Amino acid sequence: MNSLTDGAAERRSANFPGFLREGGTVATLLQALDWSRSPLSPPDQWSASLQTLMATILPAKAQIVLFWGPEYIALYNDAYAPTIGAKHPKALGRPAQENWSELWDDLEPLLRGVRETGETFSAQDRPFYIERRGLGETAWFDVSYSAVREVDGSVGGILCIVTETTERVQFERRQAFLLELGRTLPALGDAAQIEAQAVSRLGQYLGASRVFFAQDKGDTRHFVVEQQWLDGAPSMAGQHQYAHFAEHLHQRLGNGERIVGDFAAGEQADLCASLLLPVTGSSGLEATLAVHFHTPHAFLEDECLLIEETAKLAWSAITHARAEAKLIALNASLEQRVASMLAQREASLVQLHEARKMEMIGQLTGGIAHDFNNMLTPIIASMELVQRRLPDDRSQRLVNSALQAADRARTLVGRLLTFARRQTLKPQVVGLAGLIDDMRELIARSLGPTIDIHIAVDADLPGVVVDPGQLELALLNLVVNARDAMPEGGRVQIRAGVADETTVRPAGIVAGQVIWLQVADNGCGMDESVLARCFEPFYSTKAVGQGTGLGLPMVQGLAVQSGGGFTVRSRLRLGTEATLWLPASRAPSLPRESDMPLSQAPLYSAHVLLVDDEDIVRQATALQLRDLGYQVTEAQSAAQALQLIDQGLALDVLVTDHVMAETTGAELAHQLRQRMADLPILIITGYANLSPTELHGFEVLRKPFRRAELAHSLARLQEVKMG
């Protein structure tokens, strides 16, 4: 097939006039043209000079066009054809004005000047507006226009040798624009001025009707326009939605797609051409540079490159200016922030100092309280033994006075331990309604007749996990504080309830069901300075001798040690609200120890092994046990106790101090339980808060204790063993 075609072409070429045979595609077109419609005669009738010239032009590799005769009939070679784009081949053999109409006002005077004067016209990088790809564009050429003479010396036509320099000129102009813009924008400093200058310069350079940066809002839906260049187009200032302009517009821009000509909706419908160029960063789409034309416009690659480079350059300058503005603002407030940070640091140091001071006070208080308990234990035991042996009333009164003083000292030490959170608690499930009902008469007596009391505690409230005795003491402290705040009478409310989701809980209590117990009065209240110090130990606003300053710290210590919290709200002359927050329990509340019927008689011939490393405490306790009817063997350490048992000591009950050197009472108790699973054990302690694991299966008695309390604890062990 190809050989036949080539053969046919060779036969046609053989019929060409001689000067056309090496002329390529254009020569074939010249031979095939219908010359009856052209002002020029067929090629075989051309003048000798024209034929000779065309024989030279057609095979040449330079871009050459010949405008022949007074009508400037266009004759050109294959190398020139791409220069005129879509005008080829219809321009071949036709008057130039027909196909170069858009630039004829520019081209015709040049051709006429050469024809009339015979002088050559030449120029470098000569711009021409030409429509060769549908829409018009500016192209640049190096040109040389020379007169071609006939034999008689007359000018037959104009020989135009051209070299298109459009790409080079566009590159140089583009680089010059960007270089000047790169020098100008950073010098402006302000981000808004940089943005306004960039879109204005680009709009003027391109001859656009509107140019702006659409800054992305980061929500994939909205963009905002702040600065814009306008030339006859409506404003786009303000916030807009991507979806109002094109479907999936944000997604396409976010993918880095350059969008040409499909941005026309609503008020933008009058625009004929548009280009959207995304500016992306590490976080995705940051902005879009939009260029709009209200007349038809072809976005050539040169323009697209220019817009792209301008977008990068301008947005970089805008981002840098914004960062610098933030840095300047940051530096402007640096002194103030440093001062604020130093003040915060000082406040934190003061708070830390106070916390450490309170911890040290707690440790010191706990240690002193432990020693006091050890001293009070033999004092109370000895006084009770003496009391049982003195026959006369006067001696009994003296002993009773001494015991009352010892009880007051014991109460004070208990408060110290509770404040230090080292009190040995016996938590159990307690019903608040029942506990407060039992205390109603005591509360009424404590408040006196001038104060009305209102109690609102639902019997159906869940129980709370707390030491009931310590809770009674804490509640009584709060009631007495309320009384002292109302010397002329007033009203006290005791309320309780379940903390719901809307209740503001104290710090540290976030999970689990919590019950609040509140004591509120309408007394004198506290100002901010007093309220800030109300939890300090030994701080009191009461007169000398009327308060220890340990009431509220003791309540706070009990609450925290029980896994809850304690808050106080107060306003001067309006009253105070003190609220205990305690963990709730789904288990039913247990009967109180004081309500349990217990046998006071000891086990028959019960043999007690008493272990305590304090001789004076051990001896006093042994005397009390013997007075209660028990047989007692003493050991001054856990090691000695184990040695006695290994030697065959038969015991019915173990009574041991907890805090001892080398081995604690709880550790000794666990060791003996492994040998004698049913052995009744009573742990006596005056200091440490035993954990539930350590307490499990043992009776605990707090130092200092009265004879009746010791008998009560041993009786409980007797009841447990018997049944």
XYZ file of C-alpha atoms in Angstrom:
723
model
C 0.000 0.000 0.000
C 2.815 2.405 0.975
C 4.801 1.579 -2.193
C 1.787 2.318 -4.393
C 1.213 5.637 -2.591
C 4.863 6.582 -2.896
C 4.740 5.716 -6.556
C 1.662 7.866 -7.153
C 3.364 10.802 -5.367
C 6.428 10.370 -7.554
C 4.309 10.393 -10.717
C 2.515 13.577 -9.581
C 5.820 15.192 -8.679
C 7.112 14.374 -12.142
C 4.305 16.506 -13.594
C 5.279 19.552 -11.375
C 7.124 22.454 -12.895
C 10.816 21.992 -12.262
C 11.083 24.639 -9.507
C 8.390 22.840 -7.404
C 9.811 19.328 -7.471
C 11.925 19.685 -4.277
C 9.405 21.946 -2.488
C 7.918 19.501 0.013
C 4.330 19.640 1.282
C 3.774 23.281 0.335
C 4.897 22.558 -3.256
C 2.310 19.781 -3.458
C -0.353 22.195 -2.156
C 0.675 24.842 -4.684
C 0.311 22.368 -7.540
C -3.110 21.230 -6.255
C -4.577 24.717 -5.666
C -7.487 25.967 -7.786
C -5.676 28.988 -9.202
C -8.795 30.164 -11.007
C -9.916 31.633 -7.663
C -6.561 33.310 -6.956
C -5.353 36.697 -8.237
C -2.133 34.872 -9.081
C -1.746 32.670 -12.137
C -0.823 28.944 -11.854
C 2.819 28.184 -10.998
C 3.777 27.154 -14.552
C 2.761 30.672 -15.726
C 4.725 32.579 -13.075
C 7.448 34.890 -14.132
C 10.943 33.503 -14.334
C 12.071 35.597 -11.385
C 9.180 34.336 -9.178
C 9.829 30.713 -10.167
C 13.534 31.076 -9.437
C 12.807 32.677 -6.065
C 10.288 29.995 -5.053
C 12.734 27.286 -6.135
C 15.061 28.779 -3.498
C 12.441 29.415 -0.782
C 10.594 26.079 -0.787
C 13.406 23.702 0.281
C 14.953 26.242 2.697
C 14.885 25.439 6.449
C 14.471 29.085 7.453
C 10.973 30.447 8.072
C 10.243 32.402 4.876
C 7.054 33.971 3.507
C 6.797 35.879 0.184
C 4.051 38.495 -0.224
C 3.774 38.845 -4.062
C 2.173 41.518 -6.095
C 0.113 44.540 -5.037
C -2.366 42.256 -3.194
C 0.451 40.612 -1.246
C -0.363 37.023 -2.262
C 1.108 34.741 0.476
C 3.607 32.123 -0.688
C 5.726 30.320 1.993
C 7.681 27.132 2.695
C 7.190 24.155 5.001
C 9.358 25.737 7.744
C 7.062 28.773 7.955
C 3.748 26.873 8.105
C 3.818 26.146 11.930
C 4.368 29.839 12.615
C 0.868 30.735 11.426
C -0.842 27.748 13.034
C -4.457 27.331 11.934
C -4.048 29.829 9.095
C -2.198 27.134 7.128
C -2.977 25.989 4.409
C -5.868 28.325 3.634
C -3.505 31.326 3.577
C -1.418 29.776 0.771
C -1.929 31.601 -2.543
C -4.407 34.072 -1.019
C -4.129 37.833 -0.390
C -2.514 38.436 3.022
C -5.322 40.680 4.240
C -7.752 37.741 4.153
C -5.871 35.693 6.758
C -3.816 38.302 8.617
C -6.788 40.596 9.176
C -6.241 40.846 12.978
C -2.739 42.322 12.462
C -3.201 43.898 9.017
C -3.199 47.426 10.407
C 0.232 46.647 11.828
C 1.637 44.496 8.994
C 0.410 46.375 5.898
C 2.330 49.634 6.532
C 5.535 47.627 6.951
C 5.017 45.785 3.648
C 3.932 48.942 1.834
C 6.978 50.812 3.066
C 9.341 48.201 1.663
C 7.402 47.995 -1.622
C 7.376 51.735 -2.148
C 10.923 52.501 -1.027
C 12.679 49.272 -1.866
C 14.474 49.523 1.481
C 14.774 46.474 3.746
C 12.961 46.575 7.121
C 14.418 44.499 9.958
C 13.672 44.218 13.669
C 14.438 41.968 16.618
C 11.791 40.645 18.967
C 9.068 42.479 17.033
C 5.665 41.794 18.665
C 2.656 40.861 16.549
C -0.872 40.116 17.723
C -1.912 36.965 15.875
C -4.784 34.542 15.963
C -3.284 31.178 15.170
C -4.752 28.913 17.901
C -8.334 30.082 17.953
C -7.964 33.020 20.367
C -5.521 35.841 19.814
C -2.058 36.052 21.351
C 1.044 38.175 21.190
C 4.012 36.548 19.459
C 7.536 37.923 18.985
C 9.783 37.580 15.883
C 13.128 38.613 14.518
C 12.118 39.855 11.024
C 13.785 40.962 7.793
C 11.511 42.327 5.019
C 13.271 42.793 1.636
C 12.022 43.903 -1.809
C 12.127 41.317 -4.643
C 12.478 42.866 -8.109
C 11.311 41.685 -11.493
C 13.558 41.646 -14.612
C 12.430 45.175 -15.464
C 13.557 46.392 -12.009
C 10.072 46.855 -10.545
C 9.269 45.458 -7.070
C 7.340 42.228 -7.550
C 6.978 41.272 -3.899
C 8.282 41.367 -0.315
C 10.531 38.562 0.940
C 10.033 38.074 4.683
C 12.547 35.968 6.618
C 11.311 35.497 10.204
C 12.516 33.727 13.339
C 9.985 33.325 16.153
C 11.443 34.349 19.529
C 8.250 34.113 21.525
C 9.466 31.512 24.032
C 12.667 33.408 24.796
C 10.915 36.756 25.080
C 8.196 35.328 27.292
C 10.797 33.684 29.553
C 12.773 36.928 29.871
C 9.650 39.006 30.521
C 8.386 36.416 33.023
C 11.692 36.366 34.869
C 11.883 40.162 34.923
C 8.348 40.392 36.344
C 9.062 37.815 39.026
C 12.437 39.335 39.898
C 10.944 42.782 40.368
C 8.023 41.328 42.325
C 10.437 39.367 44.492
C 12.253 42.593 45.405
C 9.091 44.638 45.981
C 6.850 42.362 48.040
C 9.121 41.542 51.020
C 9.944 45.255 51.425
C 6.268 46.031 52.087
C 6.347 44.107 55.378
C 2.587 43.999 55.940
C 0.834 40.817 54.753
C -2.293 42.652 53.555
C -0.198 45.129 51.527
C 1.834 42.286 50.026
C -1.326 40.471 48.973
C -2.894 43.626 47.501
C 0.295 44.510 45.597
C 0.734 40.989 44.207
C -2.789 40.641 42.794
C -2.716 44.210 41.454
C 0.583 43.779 39.604
C -0.472 40.419 38.185
C -3.864 41.725 37.082
C -2.335 44.698 35.306
C 0.351 42.581 33.638
C -2.167 40.051 32.316
C -4.921 42.540 31.547
C -7.302 40.509 33.725
C -10.643 41.713 35.035
C -10.243 40.232 38.531
C -7.380 38.625 40.516
C -7.468 37.517 44.178
C -6.193 34.985 46.691
C -8.956 32.779 48.141
C -7.636 31.777 51.574
C -8.863 28.363 52.706
C -10.603 28.296 56.119
C -9.445 24.771 56.955
C -12.947 23.255 57.127
C -13.017 21.943 53.497
C -16.093 24.134 52.877
C -15.250 27.831 53.030
C -12.732 30.324 51.679
C -12.314 34.039 52.326
C -11.196 36.864 50.005
C -9.575 39.904 51.611
C -7.542 41.665 48.897
C -8.433 41.737 45.175
C -7.679 43.427 41.844
C -10.788 44.517 39.944
C -11.216 45.952 36.443
C -14.900 45.978 35.615
C -15.744 42.758 37.520
C -17.889 42.513 40.661
C -16.183 42.212 44.056
C -15.536 38.843 45.658
C -14.550 40.188 49.100
C -15.846 38.162 52.055
C -16.438 34.510 52.874
C -17.802 32.017 50.348
C -18.519 28.318 49.993
C -16.628 26.206 47.449
C -19.818 24.312 46.589
C -21.436 27.503 45.216
C -18.938 27.650 42.355
C -18.144 24.103 41.231
C -18.786 20.537 42.318
C -15.934 18.947 44.302
C -13.989 22.180 43.882
C -12.144 21.951 47.220
C -11.173 18.330 46.603
C -9.795 19.101 43.143
C -7.812 22.092 44.390
C -6.555 20.097 47.365
C -5.211 17.504 44.912
C -3.152 20.257 43.263
C -5.274 20.435 40.088
C -5.003 23.553 37.935
C -8.590 24.402 36.910
C -9.149 26.365 33.694
C -12.379 27.859 32.432
C -14.969 26.060 34.621
C -15.411 28.628 37.374
C -18.564 30.485 36.406
C -21.708 30.420 38.532
C -24.204 32.937 39.877
C -22.782 36.467 39.698
C -19.688 35.125 37.950
C -21.636 34.033 34.849
C -20.449 37.088 32.876
C -16.842 35.857 33.048
C -15.563 34.278 29.877
C -12.335 32.732 31.168
C -10.882 31.803 34.514
C -7.872 30.061 35.991
C -7.710 28.642 39.532
C -4.247 27.766 40.799
C -4.008 26.017 44.207
C -1.302 26.898 46.763
C -0.676 23.919 49.007
C 1.501 23.423 52.078
C 2.269 20.747 54.651
C -1.265 21.020 56.027
C -2.932 20.772 52.598
C -4.712 23.510 50.627
C -3.818 26.946 52.003
C -5.075 29.302 49.288
C -6.096 29.559 45.638
C -4.935 32.258 43.232
C -7.866 33.083 40.932
C -7.456 34.982 37.616
C -10.626 36.012 35.730
C -11.209 37.584 32.300
C -14.533 39.035 31.101
C -13.492 38.537 27.468
C -12.479 35.283 25.739
C -8.944 34.368 26.727
C -6.635 31.439 26.084
C -4.371 30.579 29.018
C -1.153 29.697 27.279
C 1.586 27.794 29.049
C 3.644 30.949 29.541
C 0.798 32.639 31.382
C 0.121 29.566 33.474
C 3.796 29.402 34.480
C 3.788 33.110 35.337
C 0.652 32.780 37.476
C 2.020 29.695 39.211
C 5.359 31.343 40.065
C 3.579 34.517 41.201
C 1.319 32.503 43.487
C 4.265 30.747 45.122
C 6.300 33.925 45.471
C 3.453 36.060 46.817
C 2.074 33.462 49.223
C 5.554 32.811 50.601
C 5.959 36.540 51.249
C 2.475 36.742 52.810
C 3.157 33.771 55.085
C 6.544 35.182 56.074
C 5.039 38.598 56.850
C 2.307 37.030 58.983
C 4.896 34.990 60.883
C 6.998 38.118 61.426
C 3.938 40.018 62.665
C 3.214 37.263 65.163
C 6.843 37.279 66.270
C 6.784 41.052 66.717
C 3.576 40.803 68.738
C 5.135 37.983 70.719
C 8.256 40.019 71.410
C 6.175 43.077 72.290
C 4.455 41.148 75.039
C 7.556 39.185 76.022
C 8.348 41.346 79.051
C 4.776 41.128 80.272
C 4.690 37.377 79.702
C 8.032 36.893 81.434
C 6.768 38.878 84.399
C 3.569 36.848 84.412
C 5.488 33.572 84.178
C 7.780 34.645 87.015
C 4.751 35.568 89.104
C 3.187 32.193 88.337
C 6.475 30.488 89.205
C 6.643 32.345 92.511
C 3.036 31.442 93.258
C 3.758 27.806 92.402
C 6.827 27.827 94.637
C 4.780 29.307 97.473
C 2.098 26.679 96.902
C 4.730 23.940 96.797
C 6.320 25.322 99.961
C 2.951 25.335 101.683
C 2.273 21.768 100.539
C 5.662 20.619 101.800
C 5.158 22.534 105.025
C 1.775 20.879 105.533
C 3.311 17.476 104.774
C 6.077 18.094 107.284
C 3.543 19.296 109.843
C 1.514 16.157 109.154
C 4.530 13.922 109.632
C 5.550 15.757 112.807
C 1.976 15.728 114.100
C 1.592 12.034 113.392
C 4.840 11.189 115.152
C 3.998 13.287 118.204
C 0.474 11.849 118.305
C 1.869 8.322 118.220
C 4.127 9.063 121.177
C 1.253 10.729 123.037
C -0.938 7.695 122.437
C 1.720 5.414 123.855
C 1.966 7.661 126.933
C -1.782 8.022 127.348
C -2.400 4.276 127.105
C -0.673 3.321 130.384
C -1.966 6.488 132.088
C -5.590 5.636 131.274
C -5.110 1.960 132.063
C -3.445 2.714 135.398
C -6.072 5.295 136.393
C -8.898 2.864 135.603
C -7.237 0.138 137.668
C -6.742 2.575 140.540
C -10.350 3.708 140.224
C -11.582 0.133 140.686
C -9.609 -0.204 143.934
C -10.251 3.132 145.693
C -13.137 2.963 148.164
C -13.746 6.642 149.091
C -15.675 9.151 146.999
C -12.997 11.836 147.123
C -10.444 9.531 145.518
C -13.013 8.498 142.930
C -13.602 12.157 141.993
C -9.906 12.770 141.627
C -9.476 9.718 139.424
C -12.507 10.663 137.361
C -11.079 14.144 136.797
C -7.801 12.623 135.684
C -9.607 10.248 133.305
C -11.655 13.137 131.853
C -8.461 15.055 131.197
C -6.951 11.961 129.583
C -10.051 11.562 127.401
C -9.753 15.189 126.274
C -6.120 14.581 125.452
C -7.113 11.427 123.559
C -9.677 13.393 121.539
C -7.096 16.064 120.687
C -4.578 13.415 119.589
C -7.260 11.759 117.467
C -7.880 15.071 115.709
C -4.180 15.495 115.109
C -3.991 12.032 113.574
C -7.035 12.652 111.408
C -5.548 15.928 110.153
C -2.273 14.102 109.433
C -4.298 11.360 107.654
C -2.660 8.751 109.858
C -5.681 7.880 111.938
C -6.500 4.170 111.911
C -9.973 4.097 110.422
C -12.504 1.289 110.515
C -14.514 2.058 107.369
C -17.840 0.340 106.856
C -21.088 0.966 104.999
C -23.015 3.604 106.936
C -26.536 4.902 106.371
C -26.459 8.690 106.779
C -30.113 8.953 107.753
C -29.721 6.488 110.631
C -26.438 7.985 111.845
C -27.781 11.550 111.865
C -31.032 10.428 113.469
C -29.035 8.851 116.307
C -27.150 12.147 116.697
C -30.231 14.398 116.542
C -30.454 14.925 120.306
C -26.697 15.499 120.634
C -26.793 17.997 117.747
C -29.743 19.834 119.292
C -27.975 20.110 122.659
C -24.804 21.326 120.973
C -26.650 24.049 119.055
C -28.774 25.316 121.910
C -32.314 26.727 121.957
C -31.581 29.904 119.899
C -30.720 27.993 116.727
C -33.300 26.259 114.537
C -32.160 23.005 112.982
C -33.533 21.516 109.784
C -32.473 18.015 108.718
C -33.255 16.730 105.204
C -31.598 13.359 104.667
C -33.500 10.748 102.649
C -33.537 7.313 104.286
C -33.269 5.753 100.803
C -29.884 7.288 100.071
C -27.161 4.741 99.301
C -24.797 4.054 102.158
C -21.375 5.678 102.373
C -18.076 3.941 103.127
C -16.582 5.682 106.156
C -15.563 5.193 109.764
C -18.863 5.950 111.563
C -17.238 7.187 114.755
C -14.986 9.613 112.886
C -17.910 10.774 110.736
C -19.925 11.544 113.898
C -16.990 13.541 115.234
C -16.599 15.413 111.926
C -20.332 16.226 111.773
C -20.300 17.434 115.360
C -17.316 19.683 114.583
C -19.191 21.269 111.678
C -22.309 21.781 113.790
C -20.301 23.438 116.592
C -18.575 25.701 114.028
C -22.000 26.718 112.708
C -23.169 27.465 116.262
C -20.141 29.633 116.975
C -20.806 31.604 113.775
C -24.308 32.528 115.063
C -23.884 33.909 118.616
C -27.294 35.572 118.478
C -29.075 32.575 116.980
C -29.913 31.488 113.490
C -30.633 28.455 111.353
C -28.636 25.297 110.557
C -29.470 22.972 107.665
C -28.122 19.428 107.405
C -28.755 17.990 103.971
C -27.495 15.070 101.906
C -27.920 13.818 98.361
C -26.398 11.954 95.424
C -23.976 13.882 93.180
C -25.278 13.771 89.595
C -23.586 14.655 86.303
C -24.268 18.386 86.770
C -22.792 18.543 90.269
C -19.408 20.242 90.470
C -17.226 17.817 92.401
C -14.002 18.603 94.259
C -10.717 18.033 92.452
C -9.665 14.391 92.485
C -13.210 12.970 92.598
C -14.231 12.165 89.027
C -15.563 8.621 88.862
C -17.980 6.516 90.829
C -21.128 7.378 92.737
C -20.586 10.030 95.403
C -22.828 11.159 98.285
C -22.590 14.715 99.613
C -23.380 15.717 103.205
C -23.731 19.444 103.844
C -23.961 21.588 106.985
C -25.089 25.141 106.150
C -25.660 28.136 108.413
C -26.711 31.764 107.997
C -24.099 33.106 110.362
C -21.320 35.650 110.062
C -19.488 33.791 107.299
C -15.829 34.224 106.336
C -14.057 36.714 104.131
C -11.642 35.547 101.413
C -8.546 35.818 103.576
C -10.032 33.687 106.373
C -11.517 31.212 103.916
C -8.090 30.765 102.280
C -6.587 29.715 105.645
C -9.471 27.750 107.142
C -7.782 24.368 106.523
C -4.514 25.373 108.181
C -3.906 23.417 111.390
C -4.180 25.446 114.609
C -5.555 28.465 112.715
C -8.693 29.773 114.422
C -10.688 32.988 114.552
C -12.254 32.026 117.864
C -11.181 33.491 121.189
C -8.270 31.924 123.051
C -9.343 28.706 124.711
C -12.503 28.341 122.581
C -11.013 26.399 119.693
C -8.009 24.298 118.768
C -7.944 25.191 115.083
C -8.093 21.492 114.174
C -11.815 21.091 113.451
C -11.850 21.735 109.691
C -8.408 20.157 109.062
C -9.653 17.036 110.880
C -12.795 16.902 108.699
C -10.695 17.348 105.554
C -8.282 14.626 106.653
C -11.157 12.203 107.291
C -12.716 12.950 103.874
C -9.484 12.514 101.915
C -8.458 9.415 103.883
C -11.893 7.920 103.157
C -11.486 8.457 99.396
C -13.678 11.564 99.244
C -13.278 15.323 99.558
C -14.275 18.379 101.586
C -15.260 21.847 100.351
C -16.210 25.052 102.139
C -18.090 27.969 100.593
C -18.611 31.125 102.592
C -19.556 34.763 102.169
C -19.132 37.421 104.787
C -22.366 38.060 106.746
C -24.250 35.563 104.537
C -23.203 32.238 106.059
C -21.170 29.132 105.314
C -21.734 25.824 103.525
C -19.416 22.948 104.512
C -19.812 19.866 102.292
C -18.393 16.380 102.801
C -18.089 14.162 99.716
C -17.951 10.449 100.446
C -17.840 7.343 98.199
C -21.161 5.533 97.953
C -21.676 1.786 98.350
C -24.336 -0.490 96.911
C -24.018 -2.835 99.888
C -26.544 -2.423 102.728
C -25.437 -0.467 105.776
C -24.199 -2.577 108.680
C -25.493 -2.368 112.239
C -23.259 -0.200 114.377
C -20.900 -1.846 116.810
C -22.533 -0.081 119.736
C -25.855 -1.640 118.781
C -24.533 -5.222 118.740
C -25.237 -7.286 121.891
C -21.910 -8.566 123.122
C -20.969 -10.844 125.943
C -18.621 -9.063 128.350
C -17.392 -12.292 129.904
C -14.038 -13.568 128.604
C -13.484 -16.993 127.148
C -13.168 -19.567 129.957
C -9.514 -19.668 130.973
C -8.726 -17.706 127.780
C -4.997 -17.307 127.355
C -3.881 -14.048 125.722
C -0.471 -13.597 124.133
C 0.268 -9.845 124.437
C 2.972 -8.435 122.119
C 4.247 -4.824 122.474
C 7.770 -3.402 122.320
C 6.923 -0.508 124.691
C 7.385 -1.952 128.190
C 5.219 0.578 130.016
C 2.376 0.181 127.511
C 2.624 -3.610 127.519
C 2.622 -3.805 131.312
C -0.416 -1.514 131.643
C -2.317 -3.457 129.004
C -1.417 -6.765 130.690
C -2.817 -5.438 133.979
C -6.100 -4.505 132.264
C -6.346 -7.939 130.607
C -5.765 -9.744 133.881
C -8.303 -7.486 135.557
C -10.797 -8.550 132.858
C -10.130 -12.221 133.777
C -7.708 -13.272 131.062
C -4.491 -15.222 131.448
C -1.664 -13.203 129.917
C 1.748 -14.072 128.513
C 3.843 -11.056 127.508
C 6.298 -10.775 124.596
C 8.335 -7.658 123.808
C 8.723 -8.441 120.069
C 7.221 -10.472 117.259
C 10.301 -12.697 117.216
C 9.881 -13.503 120.932
C 6.181 -14.244 120.390
C 6.977 -16.735 117.618
C 9.676 -18.303 119.780
C 7.179 -18.825 122.638
C 4.701 -20.451 120.263
C 7.426 -22.678 118.822
C 8.252 -23.748 122.387
C 4.662 -24.951 122.882
C 2.765 -21.942 124.191
C -0.965 -22.610 123.848
C -2.874 -19.351 123.250
C -6.509 -18.509 122.657
C -6.172 -14.859 121.629
C -3.366 -12.723 120.156
C -3.265 -9.056 121.206
C -0.452 -7.195 119.431
C 0.727 -3.658 118.906
C 1.078 -2.739 115.235
C 4.054 -0.380 115.030
C 7.038 -2.388 116.233
C 10.632 -2.675 115.117
C 11.538 -5.323 112.532
C 8.064 -6.908 112.239
C 4.696 -5.108 112.451
C 1.722 -6.477 114.316
C -0.160 -7.026 111.045
C 2.741 -9.083 109.630
C 2.865 -11.165 112.842
C -0.888 -11.688 112.665
C -0.691 -12.987 109.082
C 2.127 -15.367 109.992
C 0.129 -16.828 112.888
C -2.996 -17.124 110.761
C -1.080 -19.450 108.462
C -0.442 -21.695 111.473
C -3.753 -21.225 113.342
C -6.474 -20.247 110.918
C -9.138 -19.635 113.606
C -6.939 -17.705 116.041
C -8.736 -14.533 117.270
C -6.426 -11.535 116.756
C -6.696 -7.971 118.088
C -4.304 -5.372 116.635
C -3.710 -2.265 118.736
C -2.380 0.825 116.981
C -1.937 4.482 117.697
C -0.565 5.718 114.385
C -0.637 3.927 111.079
C -3.634 3.805 108.773
C -3.867 0.069 108.090
C -4.910 -0.937 104.585
C -8.001 -3.103 103.969
C -5.698 -6.044 103.149
C -3.914 -5.677 106.468
C -7.226 -5.304 108.358
C -8.899 -8.301 106.734
C -10.006 -10.819 109.406
C -8.610 -8.869 112.362
C -10.139 -6.694 115.063
C -8.483 -3.274 115.451
C -8.371 -1.148 118.605
C -7.064 2.414 118.569
C -4.704 3.743 121.231
C -5.293 5.074 123.820
C -8.273 2.943 124.843
C -10.470 2.584 127.891
C -10.970 -0.668 129.754
C -14.481 -0.978 128.355
C -13.232 -0.581 124.779
C -10.657 -3.328 125.301
C -13.342 -5.593 126.794
C -15.684 -4.752 123.911
C -13.105 -5.641 121.254
C -12.212 -8.964 122.931
C -15.891 -9.766 123.322
C -16.396 -9.244 119.575
C -13.619 -11.725 118.902
C -15.328 -14.163 121.298
C -18.643 -13.790 119.480
C -16.994 -14.338 116.077
C -15.167 -17.475 117.207
C -18.300 -18.956 118.802
C -20.505 -18.378 115.992
